[in-house]
PDB file of C-alpha atoms in Angstrom:
ATOM      1  CA  MET A   1     -23.912 -18.829 -16.740  1.00  0.00           C
ATOM      2  CA  VAL A   2     -21.640 -21.389 -15.013  1.00  0.00           C
ATOM      3  CA  TYR A   3     -17.829 -21.041 -14.904  1.00  0.00           C
ATOM      4  CA  THR A   4     -15.034 -23.439 -14.141  1.00  0.00           C
ATOM      5  CA  VAL A   5     -12.180 -22.686 -11.691  1.00  0.00           C
ATOM      6  CA  GLY A   6      -9.910 -21.803 -14.793  1.00  0.00           C
ATOM      7  CA  GLU A   7     -12.506 -19.636 -16.350  1.00  0.00           C
ATOM      8  CA  ILE A   8     -13.425 -17.719 -13.068  1.00  0.00           C
ATOM      9  CA  ALA A   9      -9.585 -17.361 -12.305  1.00  0.00           C
ATOM     10  CA  LYS A  10      -9.022 -15.781 -15.805  1.00  0.00           C
ATOM     11  CA  LYS A  11     -11.911 -13.459 -15.217  1.00  0.00           C
ATOM     12  CA  MET A  12     -10.168 -12.311 -11.917  1.00  0.00           C
ATOM     13  CA  ASN A  13      -6.750 -12.320 -13.344  1.00  0.00           C
ATOM     14  CA  VAL A  14      -5.507 -14.760 -10.723  1.00  0.00           C
ATOM     15  CA  ALA A  15      -4.090 -18.284 -10.995  1.00  0.00           C
ATOM     16  CA  ALA A  16      -6.535 -21.129 -10.708  1.00  0.00           C
ATOM     17  CA  SER A  17      -4.505 -22.450  -7.752  1.00  0.00           C
ATOM     18  CA  THR A  18      -5.470 -19.246  -5.896  1.00  0.00           C
ATOM     19  CA  ILE A  19      -9.156 -19.998  -6.420  1.00  0.00           C
ATOM     20  CA  ARG A  20      -8.558 -23.503  -5.234  1.00  0.00           C
ATOM     21  CA  TYR A  21      -6.607 -22.271  -2.163  1.00  0.00           C
ATOM     22  CA  TYR A  22      -9.528 -19.938  -1.360  1.00  0.00           C
ATOM     23  CA  ASP A  23     -11.857 -22.912  -1.507  1.00  0.00           C
ATOM     24  CA  LYS A  24      -9.644 -25.103   0.737  1.00  0.00           C
ATOM     25  CA  GLU A  25      -9.413 -22.360   3.319  1.00  0.00           C
ATOM     26  CA  GLY A  26     -13.216 -22.107   3.456  1.00  0.00           C
ATOM     27  CA  LEU A  27     -13.587 -18.695   1.753  1.00  0.00           C
ATOM     28  CA  LEU A  28     -15.956 -20.024  -0.876  1.00  0.00           C
ATOM     29  CA  PRO A  29     -18.843 -21.606   1.029  1.00  0.00           C
ATOM     30  CA  PHE A  30     -21.266 -20.022  -1.579  1.00  0.00           C
ATOM     31  CA  VAL A  31     -19.817 -22.021  -4.526  1.00  0.00           C
ATOM     32  CA  GLU A  32     -21.903 -24.909  -5.738  1.00  0.00           C
ATOM     33  CA  ARG A  33     -20.468 -28.292  -6.881  1.00  0.00           C
ATOM     34  CA  SER A  34     -21.594 -30.654  -9.520  1.00  0.00           C
ATOM     35  CA  GLU A  35     -22.300 -34.236  -8.862  1.00  0.00           C
ATOM     36  CA  GLY A  36     -18.783 -35.014  -9.752  1.00  0.00           C
ATOM     37  CA  GLY A  37     -17.491 -32.501  -7.261  1.00  0.00           C
ATOM     38  CA  ILE A  38     -16.485 -29.890  -9.826  1.00  0.00           C
ATOM     39  CA  ARG A  39     -16.773 -26.291  -8.534  1.00  0.00           C
ATOM     40  CA  MET A  40     -19.421 -24.407 -10.438  1.00  0.00           C
ATOM     41  CA  PHE A  41     -19.180 -20.583 -10.335  1.00  0.00           C
ATOM     42  CA  ARG A  42     -22.046 -18.323 -11.230  1.00  0.00           C
ATOM     43  CA  ASP A  43     -21.995 -14.652 -12.164  1.00  0.00           C
ATOM     44  CA  GLU A  44     -23.408 -13.750  -8.662  1.00  0.00           C
ATOM     45  CA  ASP A  45     -20.300 -15.413  -7.206  1.00  0.00           C
ATOM     46  CA  MET A  46     -18.167 -12.718  -8.685  1.00  0.00           C
ATOM     47  CA  GLU A  47     -19.155 -10.168  -5.860  1.00  0.00           C
ATOM     48  CA  TRP A  48     -17.904 -12.566  -3.289  1.00  0.00           C
ATOM     49  CA  LEU A  49     -14.680 -13.277  -5.194  1.00  0.00           C
ATOM     50  CA  LEU A  50     -14.160  -9.533  -5.671  1.00  0.00           C
ATOM     51  CA  ILE A  51     -14.440  -8.709  -2.042  1.00  0.00           C
ATOM     52  CA  ILE A  52     -12.138 -11.568  -1.149  1.00  0.00           C
ATOM     53  CA  ASP A  53      -9.608 -10.370  -3.708  1.00  0.00           C
ATOM     54  CA  CYS A  54      -9.932  -6.734  -2.430  1.00  0.00           C
ATOM     55  CA  LEU A  55      -9.370  -7.749   1.211  1.00  0.00           C
ATOM     56  CA  LYS A  56      -6.533  -9.931   0.278  1.00  0.00           C
ATOM     57  CA  ASN A  57      -4.834  -7.217  -1.782  1.00  0.00           C
ATOM     58  CA  THR A  58      -5.137  -4.725   1.060  1.00  0.00           C
ATOM     59  CA  GLY A  59      -3.195  -7.102   3.316  1.00  0.00           C
ATOM     60  CA  MET A  60      -5.922  -8.837   5.239  1.00  0.00           C
ATOM     61  CA  PRO A  61      -4.814 -12.337   6.372  1.00  0.00           C
ATOM     62  CA  ILE A  62      -6.807 -15.270   5.008  1.00  0.00           C
ATOM     63  CA  LYS A  63      -7.919 -16.192   8.522  1.00  0.00           C
ATOM     64  CA  GLU A  64      -9.528 -12.657   8.925  1.00  0.00           C
ATOM     65  CA  ILE A  65     -11.086 -12.998   5.420  1.00  0.00           C
ATOM     66  CA  LYS A  66     -12.547 -16.273   6.386  1.00  0.00           C
ATOM     67  CA  HIS A  67     -14.016 -14.694   9.628  1.00  0.00           C
ATOM     68  CA  PHE A  68     -15.518 -11.899   7.559  1.00  0.00           C
ATOM     69  CA  ILE A  69     -17.012 -14.391   4.973  1.00  0.00           C
ATOM     70  CA  ASP A  70     -18.436 -16.435   8.036  1.00  0.00           C
ATOM     71  CA  CYS A  71     -20.107 -13.332   9.330  1.00  0.00           C
ATOM     72  CA  CYS A  72     -21.577 -12.690   5.945  1.00  0.00           C
ATOM     73  CA  VAL A  73     -22.961 -16.132   5.697  1.00  0.00           C
ATOM     74  CA  GLU A  74     -24.409 -15.946   9.071  1.00  0.00           C
ATOM     75  CA  GLY A  75     -26.617 -13.009   7.842  1.00  0.00           C
ATOM     76  CA  ASP A  76     -27.946  -9.854   9.326  1.00  0.00           C
ATOM     77  CA  SER A  77     -27.286 -10.817  12.873  1.00  0.00           C
ATOM     78  CA  ARG A  78     -23.515 -10.184  12.128  1.00  0.00           C
ATOM     79  CA  ILE A  79     -23.806  -6.804  10.360  1.00  0.00           C
ATOM     80  CA  ASP A  80     -22.066  -5.041  13.276  1.00  0.00           C
ATOM     81  CA  ASP A  81     -19.252  -7.496  13.072  1.00  0.00           C
ATOM     82  CA  ARG A  82     -18.964  -7.084   9.298  1.00  0.00           C
ATOM     83  CA  LEU A  83     -18.891  -3.227   9.647  1.00  0.00           C
ATOM     84  CA  HIS A  84     -16.179  -3.485  12.247  1.00  0.00           C
ATOM     85  CA  ILE A  85     -13.995  -5.747  10.210  1.00  0.00           C
ATOM     86  CA  ILE A  86     -14.464  -3.453   7.026  1.00  0.00           C
ATOM     87  CA  ARG A  87     -13.789  -0.351   9.038  1.00  0.00           C
ATOM     88  CA  ASN A  88     -10.621  -1.812  10.482  1.00  0.00           C
ATOM     89  CA  GLN A  89      -9.371  -2.792   7.073  1.00  0.00           C
ATOM     90  CA  ARG A  90     -10.126   0.545   5.733  1.00  0.00           C
ATOM     91  CA  ASP A  91      -8.252   2.196   8.472  1.00  0.00           C
ATOM     92  CA  ARG A  92      -5.301  -0.085   7.777  1.00  0.00           C
ATOM     93  CA  VAL A  93      -5.357   0.968   4.125  1.00  0.00           C
ATOM     94  CA  ILE A  94      -5.559   4.559   4.947  1.00  0.00           C
ATOM     95  CA  LYS A  95      -2.339   4.255   7.138  1.00  0.00           C
ATOM     96  CA  GLU A  96      -0.599   2.384   4.332  1.00  0.00           C
ATOM     97  CA  ILE A  97      -1.560   5.100   1.912  1.00  0.00           C
ATOM     98  CA  GLU A  98      -0.110   7.782   4.269  1.00  0.00           C
ATOM     99  CA  ASN A  99       3.040   5.657   4.428  1.00  0.00           C
ATOM    100  CA  LEU A 100       3.163   5.287   0.676  1.00  0.00           C
ATOM    101  CA  LYS A 101       2.724   9.122   0.278  1.00  0.00           C
ATOM    102  CA  LYS A 102       5.670   9.658   2.572  1.00  0.00           C
ATOM    103  CA  ARG A 103       7.757   7.145   0.590  1.00  0.00           C
ATOM    104  CA  LEU A 104       6.745   8.825  -2.696  1.00  0.00           C
ATOM    105  CA  GLU A 105       7.570  12.255  -1.190  1.00  0.00           C
ATOM    106  CA  MET A 106      11.128  10.854  -0.467  1.00  0.00           C
ATOM    107  CA  LEU A 107      11.424   9.440  -3.919  1.00  0.00           C
ATOM    108  CA  ASN A 108      10.292  12.714  -5.525  1.00  0.00           C
ATOM    109  CA  PHE A 109      12.957  14.569  -3.492  1.00  0.00           C
ATOM    110  CA  LYS A 110      15.589  12.095  -4.496  1.00  0.00           C
ATOM    111  CA  THR A 111      14.567  12.441  -8.129  1.00  0.00           C
ATOM    112  CA  TRP A 112      14.948  16.130  -7.888  1.00  0.00           C
ATOM    113  CA  TYR A 113      18.249  15.804  -5.936  1.00  0.00           C
ATOM    114  CA  TYR A 114      19.802  13.485  -8.526  1.00  0.00           C
ATOM    115  CA  GLU A 115      18.621  15.437 -11.456  1.00  0.00           C
ATOM    116  CA  GLU A 116      20.161  18.456  -9.851  1.00  0.00           C
ATOM    117  CA  ALA A 117      23.339  16.605  -9.125  1.00  0.00           C
ATOM    118  CA  GLN A 118      23.370  15.485 -12.705  1.00  0.00           C
ATOM    119  CA  ARG A 119      22.891  19.119 -13.988  1.00  0.00           C
ATOM    120  CA  ARG A 120      25.630  20.411 -11.603  1.00  0.00           C
ATOM    121  CA  GLY A 121      28.066  17.477 -12.187  1.00  0.00           C
ATOM    122  CA  THR A 122      28.318  16.495  -8.599  1.00  0.00           C
ATOM    123  CA  ALA A 123      26.227  14.902  -5.801  1.00  0.00           C
ATOM    124  CA  LEU A 124      28.112  16.967  -3.371  1.00  0.00           C
ATOM    125  CA  PHE A 125      26.172  20.203  -4.306  1.00  0.00           C
ATOM    126  CA  TYR A 126      24.226  19.692  -0.990  1.00  0.00           C
ATOM    127  CA  LYS A 127      27.338  21.109   0.856  1.00  0.00           C
ATOM    128  CA  THR A 128      26.841  24.533  -0.412  1.00  0.00           C
ATOM    129  CA  VAL A 129      23.256  24.715  -1.642  1.00  0.00           C
ATOM    130  CA  THR A 130      21.201  27.609  -0.350  1.00  0.00           C
ATOM    131  CA  PRO A 131      17.395  27.688   0.415  1.00  0.00           C
ATOM    132  CA  GLU A 132      16.861  29.873  -2.593  1.00  0.00           C
ATOM    133  CA  GLU A 133      18.200  27.077  -4.733  1.00  0.00           C
ATOM    134  CA  VAL A 134      16.023  24.474  -3.379  1.00  0.00           C
ATOM    135  CA  PRO A 135      12.327  24.058  -4.041  1.00  0.00           C
ATOM    136  CA  LYS A 136      10.353  24.951  -0.866  1.00  0.00           C
ATOM    137  CA  LYS A 137       8.716  21.605  -0.643  1.00  0.00           C
ATOM    138  CA  TYR A 138      12.220  19.986  -0.208  1.00  0.00           C
ATOM    139  CA  HIS A 139      13.473  22.361   2.381  1.00  0.00           C
ATOM    140  CA  SER A 140      12.761  19.932   5.224  1.00  0.00           C
ATOM    141  CA  TYR A 141      15.511  17.622   3.885  1.00  0.00           C
ATOM    142  CA  PHE A 142      18.125  20.449   4.275  1.00  0.00           C
ATOM    143  CA  GLU A 143      16.846  22.190   7.391  1.00  0.00           C
ATOM    144  CA  LYS A 144      19.138  20.497   9.800  1.00  0.00           C
ATOM    145  CA  LYS A 145      22.204  21.243   7.664  1.00  0.00           C
ATOM    146  CA  TRP A 146      21.193  24.946   7.246  1.00  0.00           C
ATOM    147  CA  LYS A 147      20.625  25.398  10.951  1.00  0.00           C
ATOM    148  CA  GLU A 148      23.973  23.930  11.709  1.00  0.00           C
ATOM    149  CA  ASP A 149      25.653  26.143   9.112  1.00  0.00           C
ATOM    150  CA  THR A 150      24.012  29.189  10.427  1.00  0.00           C
ATOM    151  CA  LYS A 151      25.149  28.183  14.038  1.00  0.00           C
ATOM    152  CA  ALA A 152      28.690  27.535  12.895  1.00  0.00           C
ATOM    153  CA  ALA A 153      28.843  30.833  11.092  1.00  0.00           C
ATOM    154  CA  LYS A 154      27.694  32.619  14.235  1.00  0.00           C
ATOM    155  CA  THR A 155      30.052  30.860  16.542  1.00  0.00           C
ATOM    156  CA  GLY A 156      32.960  30.802  14.103  1.00  0.00           C
ATOM    157  CA  THR A 157      33.271  27.027  14.231  1.00  0.00           C
ATOM    158  CA  LYS A 158      33.312  24.421  11.571  1.00  0.00           C
ATOM    159  CA  PRO A 159      29.861  23.182  10.527  1.00  0.00           C
ATOM    160  CA  LYS A 160      28.857  19.629  11.228  1.00  0.00           C
ATOM    161  CA  GLN A 161      29.246  17.226   8.387  1.00  0.00           C
ATOM    162  CA  PHE A 162      26.068  15.948   6.716  1.00  0.00           C
ATOM    163  CA  ASN A 163      25.847  13.116   4.224  1.00  0.00           C
ATOM    164  CA  MET A 164      23.399  12.892   1.338  1.00  0.00           C
ATOM    165  CA  PRO A 165      23.061   9.417   0.035  1.00  0.00           C
TER     166      PRO A 165
END
C-alpha cells in the first residue's frame, strides 16, 4: 500500500511538516517519489520512520540521525558504525533514565513531605521531626539536620538552621 505524507504522519502521530522536515534533512533517502514529485511511502518505510522517531525522541540530534541513516544505506560495511551509534544512544538514554529516577525520587519525597505538612497543619514540622516519624527511604533528606541536631545537643549549642522548601 502507498501512503501520502499526511497519511504516514497520521500513522506516526506526528505533524506532516515533521515528515517533510525529515525529508529535507536527508533522513528519508528510501522514500520513492511519483512522476509529479509526490512522496510515496510504503508499509516497509515505517520501520525506517519508527527508528528515526525513536532516535529523535531519545534526544539524538538530526545531524547524528542522518549519519546513522547514511550508515544504514551504505550497507553491511557500516555495521560497526551503526552498532556504535546505537550503543552510544542507548547509554545516553540509560543516563537520562537514571536522572529521571532521581528526580522522581525527589518528587515522591516532596509529595510525602507536603502530605505530612498538610496532615500536621504546618510545613515547619521538619524542625522537630524524628527518624522514627520519617519513612526510611526519606531519611537521606533529613540526615544533615539530624547530625547537626545531635552535635548541638552534645555540645550544648544551638543547632544549625535548615530550610525545607
